[in-house]
mmCIF file of C-alpha atoms and ligand atoms in Angstrom:
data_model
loop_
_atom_site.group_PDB
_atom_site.id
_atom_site.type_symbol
_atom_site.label_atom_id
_atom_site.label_comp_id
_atom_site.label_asym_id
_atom_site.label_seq_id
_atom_site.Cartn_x
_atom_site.Cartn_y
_atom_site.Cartn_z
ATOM 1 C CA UNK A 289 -8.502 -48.500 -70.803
ATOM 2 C CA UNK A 290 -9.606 -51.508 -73.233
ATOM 3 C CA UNK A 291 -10.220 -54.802 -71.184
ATOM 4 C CA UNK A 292 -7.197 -57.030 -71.952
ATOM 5 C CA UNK A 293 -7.709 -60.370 -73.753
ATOM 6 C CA UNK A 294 -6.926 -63.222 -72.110
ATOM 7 C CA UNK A 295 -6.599 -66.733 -72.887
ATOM 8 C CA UNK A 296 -6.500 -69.491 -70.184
ATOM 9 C CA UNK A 297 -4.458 -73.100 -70.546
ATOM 10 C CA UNK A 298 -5.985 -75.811 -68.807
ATOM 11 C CA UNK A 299 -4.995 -79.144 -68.261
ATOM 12 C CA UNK A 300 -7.900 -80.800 -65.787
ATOM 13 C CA UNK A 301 -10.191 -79.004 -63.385
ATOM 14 C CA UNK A 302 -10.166 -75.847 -64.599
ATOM 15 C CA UNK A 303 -10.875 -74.120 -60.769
ATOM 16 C CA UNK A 304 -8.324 -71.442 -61.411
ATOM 17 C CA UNK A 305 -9.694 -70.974 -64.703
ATOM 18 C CA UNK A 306 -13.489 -70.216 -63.391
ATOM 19 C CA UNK A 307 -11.824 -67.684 -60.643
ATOM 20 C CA UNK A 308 -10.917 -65.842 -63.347
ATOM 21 C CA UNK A 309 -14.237 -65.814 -65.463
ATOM 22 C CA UNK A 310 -16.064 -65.026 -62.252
ATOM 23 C CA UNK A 311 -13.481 -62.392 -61.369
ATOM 24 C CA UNK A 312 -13.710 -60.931 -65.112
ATOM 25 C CA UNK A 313 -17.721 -60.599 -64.605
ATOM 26 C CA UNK A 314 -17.205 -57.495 -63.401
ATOM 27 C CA UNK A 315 -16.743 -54.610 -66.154
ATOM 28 C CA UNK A 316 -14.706 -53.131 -63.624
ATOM 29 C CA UNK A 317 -12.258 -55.875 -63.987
ATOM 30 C CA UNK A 318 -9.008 -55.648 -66.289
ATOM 31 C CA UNK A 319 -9.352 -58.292 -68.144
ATOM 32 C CA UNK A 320 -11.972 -60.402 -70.196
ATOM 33 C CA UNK A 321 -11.405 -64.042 -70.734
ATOM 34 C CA UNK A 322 -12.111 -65.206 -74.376
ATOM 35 C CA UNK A 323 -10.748 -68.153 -74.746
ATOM 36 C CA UNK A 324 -9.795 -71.312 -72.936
ATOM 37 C CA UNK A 325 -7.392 -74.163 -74.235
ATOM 38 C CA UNK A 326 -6.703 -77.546 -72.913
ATOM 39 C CA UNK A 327 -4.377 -80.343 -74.506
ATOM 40 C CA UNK A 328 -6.979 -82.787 -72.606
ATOM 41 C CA UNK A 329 -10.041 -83.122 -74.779
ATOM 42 C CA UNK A 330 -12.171 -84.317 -71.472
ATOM 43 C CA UNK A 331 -10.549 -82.068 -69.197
ATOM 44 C CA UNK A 332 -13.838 -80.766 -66.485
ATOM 45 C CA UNK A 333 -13.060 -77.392 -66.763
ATOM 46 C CA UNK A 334 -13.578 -76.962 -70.344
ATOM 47 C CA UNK A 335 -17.178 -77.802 -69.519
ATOM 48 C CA UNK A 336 -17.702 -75.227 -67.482
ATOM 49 C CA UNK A 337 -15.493 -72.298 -70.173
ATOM 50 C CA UNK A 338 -18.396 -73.740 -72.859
ATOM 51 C CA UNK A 339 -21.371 -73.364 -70.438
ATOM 52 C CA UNK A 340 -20.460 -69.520 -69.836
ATOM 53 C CA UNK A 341 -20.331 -69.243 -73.934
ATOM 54 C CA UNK A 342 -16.322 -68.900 -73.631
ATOM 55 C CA UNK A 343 -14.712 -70.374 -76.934
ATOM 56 C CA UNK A 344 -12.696 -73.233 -75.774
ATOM 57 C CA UNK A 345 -10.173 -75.399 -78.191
ATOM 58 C CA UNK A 346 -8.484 -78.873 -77.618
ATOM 59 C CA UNK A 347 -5.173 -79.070 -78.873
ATOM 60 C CA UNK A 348 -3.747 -82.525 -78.075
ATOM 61 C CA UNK A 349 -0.102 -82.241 -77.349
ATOM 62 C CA UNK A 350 -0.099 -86.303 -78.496
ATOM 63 C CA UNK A 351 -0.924 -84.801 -82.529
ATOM 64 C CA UNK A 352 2.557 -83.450 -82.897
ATOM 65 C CA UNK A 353 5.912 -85.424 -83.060
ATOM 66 C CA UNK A 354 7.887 -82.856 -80.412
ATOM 67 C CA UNK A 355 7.302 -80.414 -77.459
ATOM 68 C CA UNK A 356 8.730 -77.737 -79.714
ATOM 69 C CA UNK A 357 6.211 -78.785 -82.810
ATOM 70 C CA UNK A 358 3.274 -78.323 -80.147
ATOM 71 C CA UNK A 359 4.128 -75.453 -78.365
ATOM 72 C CA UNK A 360 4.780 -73.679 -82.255
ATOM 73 C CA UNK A 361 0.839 -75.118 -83.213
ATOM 74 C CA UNK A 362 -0.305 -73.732 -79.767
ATOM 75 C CA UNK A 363 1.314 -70.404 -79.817
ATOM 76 C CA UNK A 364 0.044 -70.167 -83.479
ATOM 77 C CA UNK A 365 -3.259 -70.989 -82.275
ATOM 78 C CA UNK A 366 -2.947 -68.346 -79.628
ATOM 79 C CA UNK A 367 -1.997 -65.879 -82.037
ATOM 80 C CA UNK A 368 -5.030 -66.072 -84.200
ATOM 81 C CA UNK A 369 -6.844 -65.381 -81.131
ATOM 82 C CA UNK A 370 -5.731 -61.770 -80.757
ATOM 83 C CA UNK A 371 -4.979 -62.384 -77.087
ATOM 84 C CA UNK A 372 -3.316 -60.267 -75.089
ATOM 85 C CA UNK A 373 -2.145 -62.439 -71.888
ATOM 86 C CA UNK A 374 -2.161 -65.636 -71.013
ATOM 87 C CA UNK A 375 -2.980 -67.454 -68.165
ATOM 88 C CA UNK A 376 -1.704 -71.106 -67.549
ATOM 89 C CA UNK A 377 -3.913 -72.489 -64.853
ATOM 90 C CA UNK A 378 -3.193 -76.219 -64.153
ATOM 91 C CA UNK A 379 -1.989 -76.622 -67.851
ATOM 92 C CA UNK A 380 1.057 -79.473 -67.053
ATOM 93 C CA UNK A 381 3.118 -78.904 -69.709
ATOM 94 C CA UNK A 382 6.718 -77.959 -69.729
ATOM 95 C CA UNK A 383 7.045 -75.176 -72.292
ATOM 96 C CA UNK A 384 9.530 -74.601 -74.749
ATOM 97 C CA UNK A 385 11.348 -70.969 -75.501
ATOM 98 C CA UNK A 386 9.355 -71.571 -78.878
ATOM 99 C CA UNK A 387 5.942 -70.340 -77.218
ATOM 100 C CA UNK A 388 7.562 -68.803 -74.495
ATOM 101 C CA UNK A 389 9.323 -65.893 -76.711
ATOM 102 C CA UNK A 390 6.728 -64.957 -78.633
ATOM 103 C CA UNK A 391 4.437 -64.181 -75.362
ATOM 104 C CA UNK A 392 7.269 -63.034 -73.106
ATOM 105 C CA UNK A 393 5.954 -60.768 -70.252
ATOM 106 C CA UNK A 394 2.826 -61.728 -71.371
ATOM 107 C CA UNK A 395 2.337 -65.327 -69.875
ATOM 108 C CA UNK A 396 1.375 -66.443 -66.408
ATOM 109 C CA UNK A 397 1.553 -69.513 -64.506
ATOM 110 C CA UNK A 398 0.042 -70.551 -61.032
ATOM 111 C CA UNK A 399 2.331 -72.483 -59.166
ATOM 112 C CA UNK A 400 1.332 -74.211 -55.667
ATOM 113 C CA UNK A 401 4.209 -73.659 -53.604
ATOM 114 C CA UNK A 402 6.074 -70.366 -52.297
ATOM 115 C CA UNK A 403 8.536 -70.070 -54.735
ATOM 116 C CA UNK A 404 11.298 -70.506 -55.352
ATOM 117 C CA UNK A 405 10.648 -73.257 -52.922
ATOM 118 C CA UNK A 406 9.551 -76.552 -54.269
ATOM 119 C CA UNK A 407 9.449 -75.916 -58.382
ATOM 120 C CA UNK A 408 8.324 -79.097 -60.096
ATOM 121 C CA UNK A 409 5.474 -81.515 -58.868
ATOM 122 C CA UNK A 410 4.168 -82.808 -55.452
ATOM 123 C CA UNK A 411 4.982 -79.632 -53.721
ATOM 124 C CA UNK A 412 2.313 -79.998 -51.050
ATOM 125 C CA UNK A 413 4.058 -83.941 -50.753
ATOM 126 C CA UNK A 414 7.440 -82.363 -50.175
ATOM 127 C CA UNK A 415 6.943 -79.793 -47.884
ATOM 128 C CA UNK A 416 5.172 -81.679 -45.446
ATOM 129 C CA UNK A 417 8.330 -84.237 -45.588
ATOM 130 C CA UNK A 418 9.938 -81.275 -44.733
ATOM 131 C CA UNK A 419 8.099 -80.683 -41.726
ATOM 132 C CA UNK A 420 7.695 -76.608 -43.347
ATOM 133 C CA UNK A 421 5.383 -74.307 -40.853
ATOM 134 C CA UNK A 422 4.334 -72.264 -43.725
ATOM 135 C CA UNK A 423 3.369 -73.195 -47.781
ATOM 136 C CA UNK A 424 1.563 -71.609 -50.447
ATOM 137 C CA UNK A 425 1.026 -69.817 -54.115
ATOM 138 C CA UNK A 426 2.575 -68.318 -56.291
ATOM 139 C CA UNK A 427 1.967 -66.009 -59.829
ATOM 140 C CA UNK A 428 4.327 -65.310 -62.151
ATOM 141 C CA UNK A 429 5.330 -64.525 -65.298
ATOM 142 C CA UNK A 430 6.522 -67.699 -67.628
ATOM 143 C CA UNK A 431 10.111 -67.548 -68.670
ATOM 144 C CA UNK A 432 12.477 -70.582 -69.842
ATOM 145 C CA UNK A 433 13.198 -71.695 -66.662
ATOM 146 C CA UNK A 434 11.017 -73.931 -65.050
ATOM 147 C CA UNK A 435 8.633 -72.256 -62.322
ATOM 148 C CA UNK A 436 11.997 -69.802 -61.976
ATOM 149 C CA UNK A 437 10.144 -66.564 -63.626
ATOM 150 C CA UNK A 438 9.500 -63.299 -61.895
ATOM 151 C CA UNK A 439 7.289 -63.415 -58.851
ATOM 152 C CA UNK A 440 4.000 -61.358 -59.825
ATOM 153 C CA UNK A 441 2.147 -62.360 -56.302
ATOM 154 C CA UNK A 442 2.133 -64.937 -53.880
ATOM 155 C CA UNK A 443 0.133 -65.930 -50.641
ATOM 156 C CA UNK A 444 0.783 -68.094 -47.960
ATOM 157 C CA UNK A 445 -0.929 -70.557 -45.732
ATOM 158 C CA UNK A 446 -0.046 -72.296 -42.172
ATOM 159 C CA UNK A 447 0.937 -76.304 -42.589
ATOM 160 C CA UNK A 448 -1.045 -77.452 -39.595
ATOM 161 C CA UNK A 449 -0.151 -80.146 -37.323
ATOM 162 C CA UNK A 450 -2.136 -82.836 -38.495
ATOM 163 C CA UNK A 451 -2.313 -82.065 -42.283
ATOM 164 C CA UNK A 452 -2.322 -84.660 -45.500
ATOM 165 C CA UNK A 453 -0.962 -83.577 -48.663
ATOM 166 C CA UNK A 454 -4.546 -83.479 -49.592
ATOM 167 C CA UNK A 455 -5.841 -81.222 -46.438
ATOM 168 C CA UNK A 456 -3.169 -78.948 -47.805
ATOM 169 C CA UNK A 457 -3.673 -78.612 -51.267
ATOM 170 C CA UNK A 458 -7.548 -77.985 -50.562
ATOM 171 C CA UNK A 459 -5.648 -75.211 -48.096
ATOM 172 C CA UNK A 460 -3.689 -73.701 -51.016
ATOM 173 C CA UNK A 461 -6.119 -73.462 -53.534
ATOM 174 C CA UNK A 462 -8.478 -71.477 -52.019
ATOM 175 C CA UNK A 463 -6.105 -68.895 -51.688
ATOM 176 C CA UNK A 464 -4.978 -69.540 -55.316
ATOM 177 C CA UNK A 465 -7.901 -68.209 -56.834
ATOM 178 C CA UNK A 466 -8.078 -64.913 -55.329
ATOM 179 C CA UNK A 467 -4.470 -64.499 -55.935
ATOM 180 C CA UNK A 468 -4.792 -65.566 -59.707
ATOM 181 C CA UNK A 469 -7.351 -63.091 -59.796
ATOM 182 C CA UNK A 470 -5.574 -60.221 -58.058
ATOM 183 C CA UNK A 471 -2.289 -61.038 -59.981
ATOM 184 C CA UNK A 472 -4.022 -61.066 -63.700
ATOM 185 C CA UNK A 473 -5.516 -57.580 -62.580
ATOM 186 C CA UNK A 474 -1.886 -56.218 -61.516
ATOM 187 C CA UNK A 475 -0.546 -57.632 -65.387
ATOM 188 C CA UNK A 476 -3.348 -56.593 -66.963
ATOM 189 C CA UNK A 477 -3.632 -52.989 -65.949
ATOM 190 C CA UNK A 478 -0.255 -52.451 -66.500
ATOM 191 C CA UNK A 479 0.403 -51.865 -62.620
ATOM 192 C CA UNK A 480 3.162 -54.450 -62.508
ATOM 193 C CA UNK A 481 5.402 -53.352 -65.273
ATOM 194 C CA UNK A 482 5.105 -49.840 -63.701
ATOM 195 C CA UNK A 483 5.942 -51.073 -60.049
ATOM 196 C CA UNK A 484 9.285 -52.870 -61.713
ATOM 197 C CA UNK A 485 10.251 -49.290 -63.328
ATOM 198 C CA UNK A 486 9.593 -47.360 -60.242
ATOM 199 C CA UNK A 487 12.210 -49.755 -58.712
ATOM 200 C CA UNK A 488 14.691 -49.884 -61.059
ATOM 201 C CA UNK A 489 14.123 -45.744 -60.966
ATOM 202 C CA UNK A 490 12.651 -45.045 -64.143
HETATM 203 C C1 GAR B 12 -3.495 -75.830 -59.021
HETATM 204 O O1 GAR B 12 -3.257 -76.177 -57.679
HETATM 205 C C2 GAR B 12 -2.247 -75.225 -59.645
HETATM 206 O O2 GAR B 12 -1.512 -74.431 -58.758
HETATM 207 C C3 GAR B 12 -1.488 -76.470 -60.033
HETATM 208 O O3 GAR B 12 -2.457 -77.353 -60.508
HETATM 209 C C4 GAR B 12 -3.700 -77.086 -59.866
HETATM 210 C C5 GAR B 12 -4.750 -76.872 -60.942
HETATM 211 O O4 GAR B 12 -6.026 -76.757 -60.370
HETATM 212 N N1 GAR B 12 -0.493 -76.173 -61.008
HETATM 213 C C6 GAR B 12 0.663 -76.827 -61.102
HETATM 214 O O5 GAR B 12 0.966 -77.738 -60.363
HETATM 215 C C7 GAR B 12 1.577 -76.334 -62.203
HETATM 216 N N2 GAR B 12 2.859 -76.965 -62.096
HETATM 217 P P1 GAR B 12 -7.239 -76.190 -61.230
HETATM 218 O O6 GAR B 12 -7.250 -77.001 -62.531
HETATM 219 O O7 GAR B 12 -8.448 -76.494 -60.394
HETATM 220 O O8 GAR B 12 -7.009 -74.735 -61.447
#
């Protein structure tokens, strides 16, 4: 089966992003990444997408007038690409149905919280103020509402005692990675859209 083409969205860091590339090392591996995007021209992880000769682009969401105006230029951009999934990994953008339909089952998102608990930001702020036992990650696939799309993976991770929102993030996103990594390999082999026909008896 052909390697699918992936693009990544970035927004900062980019630690997500370089699970992936290391994951996609391996020929073995479902999926190549070819290209990384970030609407933050100094975002770190871009650094890192150009040092492993990975085409990378800055789009600046702050060139166009409206979210709907960027998100046509970016799914545009995408297109002439000739990707096959995409992979938002830390990109903090809210995205409009403009990009959204034309790369519907085909878009990802990391999210750090067990969802559908905590959508939005601070998630690692909020459940500690909620004194939860248990927090974590989740994949899924990008639809028009907000962190509300179908759950492609998730893994969890014990809120300890004594924990800051920081001591938890660094908690979460080490299991993020190999969950990005083991989610992009479900989408991209076609595993997942078979699993959802088994169940619905297909
Ligand atoms: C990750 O924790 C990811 O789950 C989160 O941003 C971080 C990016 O880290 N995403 C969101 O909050 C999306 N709403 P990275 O740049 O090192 O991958």
């Amino acid at each position: 089966m052909r390697r699918r083409r992936v693009g990544v969205l970035i927004s900062g860091r980019g630690s997500n992003m370089r699970a992936l590339v290391e994951a996609a090392r391996d020929p073995a591996y479902p999926a190549e990444i070819v290209h990384v995007v970030s609407n933050i021209a100094d975002a770190p992880g871009l650094d890192y997408a150009r040092s492993q000769g990975i085409s990378t682009a800055v789009l600046s969401h702050n060139a166009h007038p409206t979210r709907e105006a960027y998100d046509a230029a970016l799914s545009a951009h995408l297109k002439a690409h000739d990707l096959d999934i995409i992979c938002c990994a830390g990109f903090m953008r809210i995205l409009t149905p403009i990009l959204i339909r034309d790369w519907e089952g085909r878009i990802l998102n990391i999210h750090p919280s067990l969802l559908p608990a905590y959508m939005g930001l601070h998630t690692h702020e909020r459940a500690l103020a909620d004194g939860a036992t248990e927090h974590g990650a989740t994949v899924h696939l990008v639809t028009a509402e907000l962190d509300g799309g179908p759950t492609v993976a998730q893994a969890k991770v014990p809120v300890l005692p004594d924990d800051t929102a920081d001591s938890l993030a660094a908690r979460v996103l080490a299991v993020e990675h190999p969950l990005y990594v083991r989610a992009l390999a479900l989408v991209a082999s076609g595993q997942l859209s078979r699993a959802q026909e088994d169940r619905n008896g297909q």
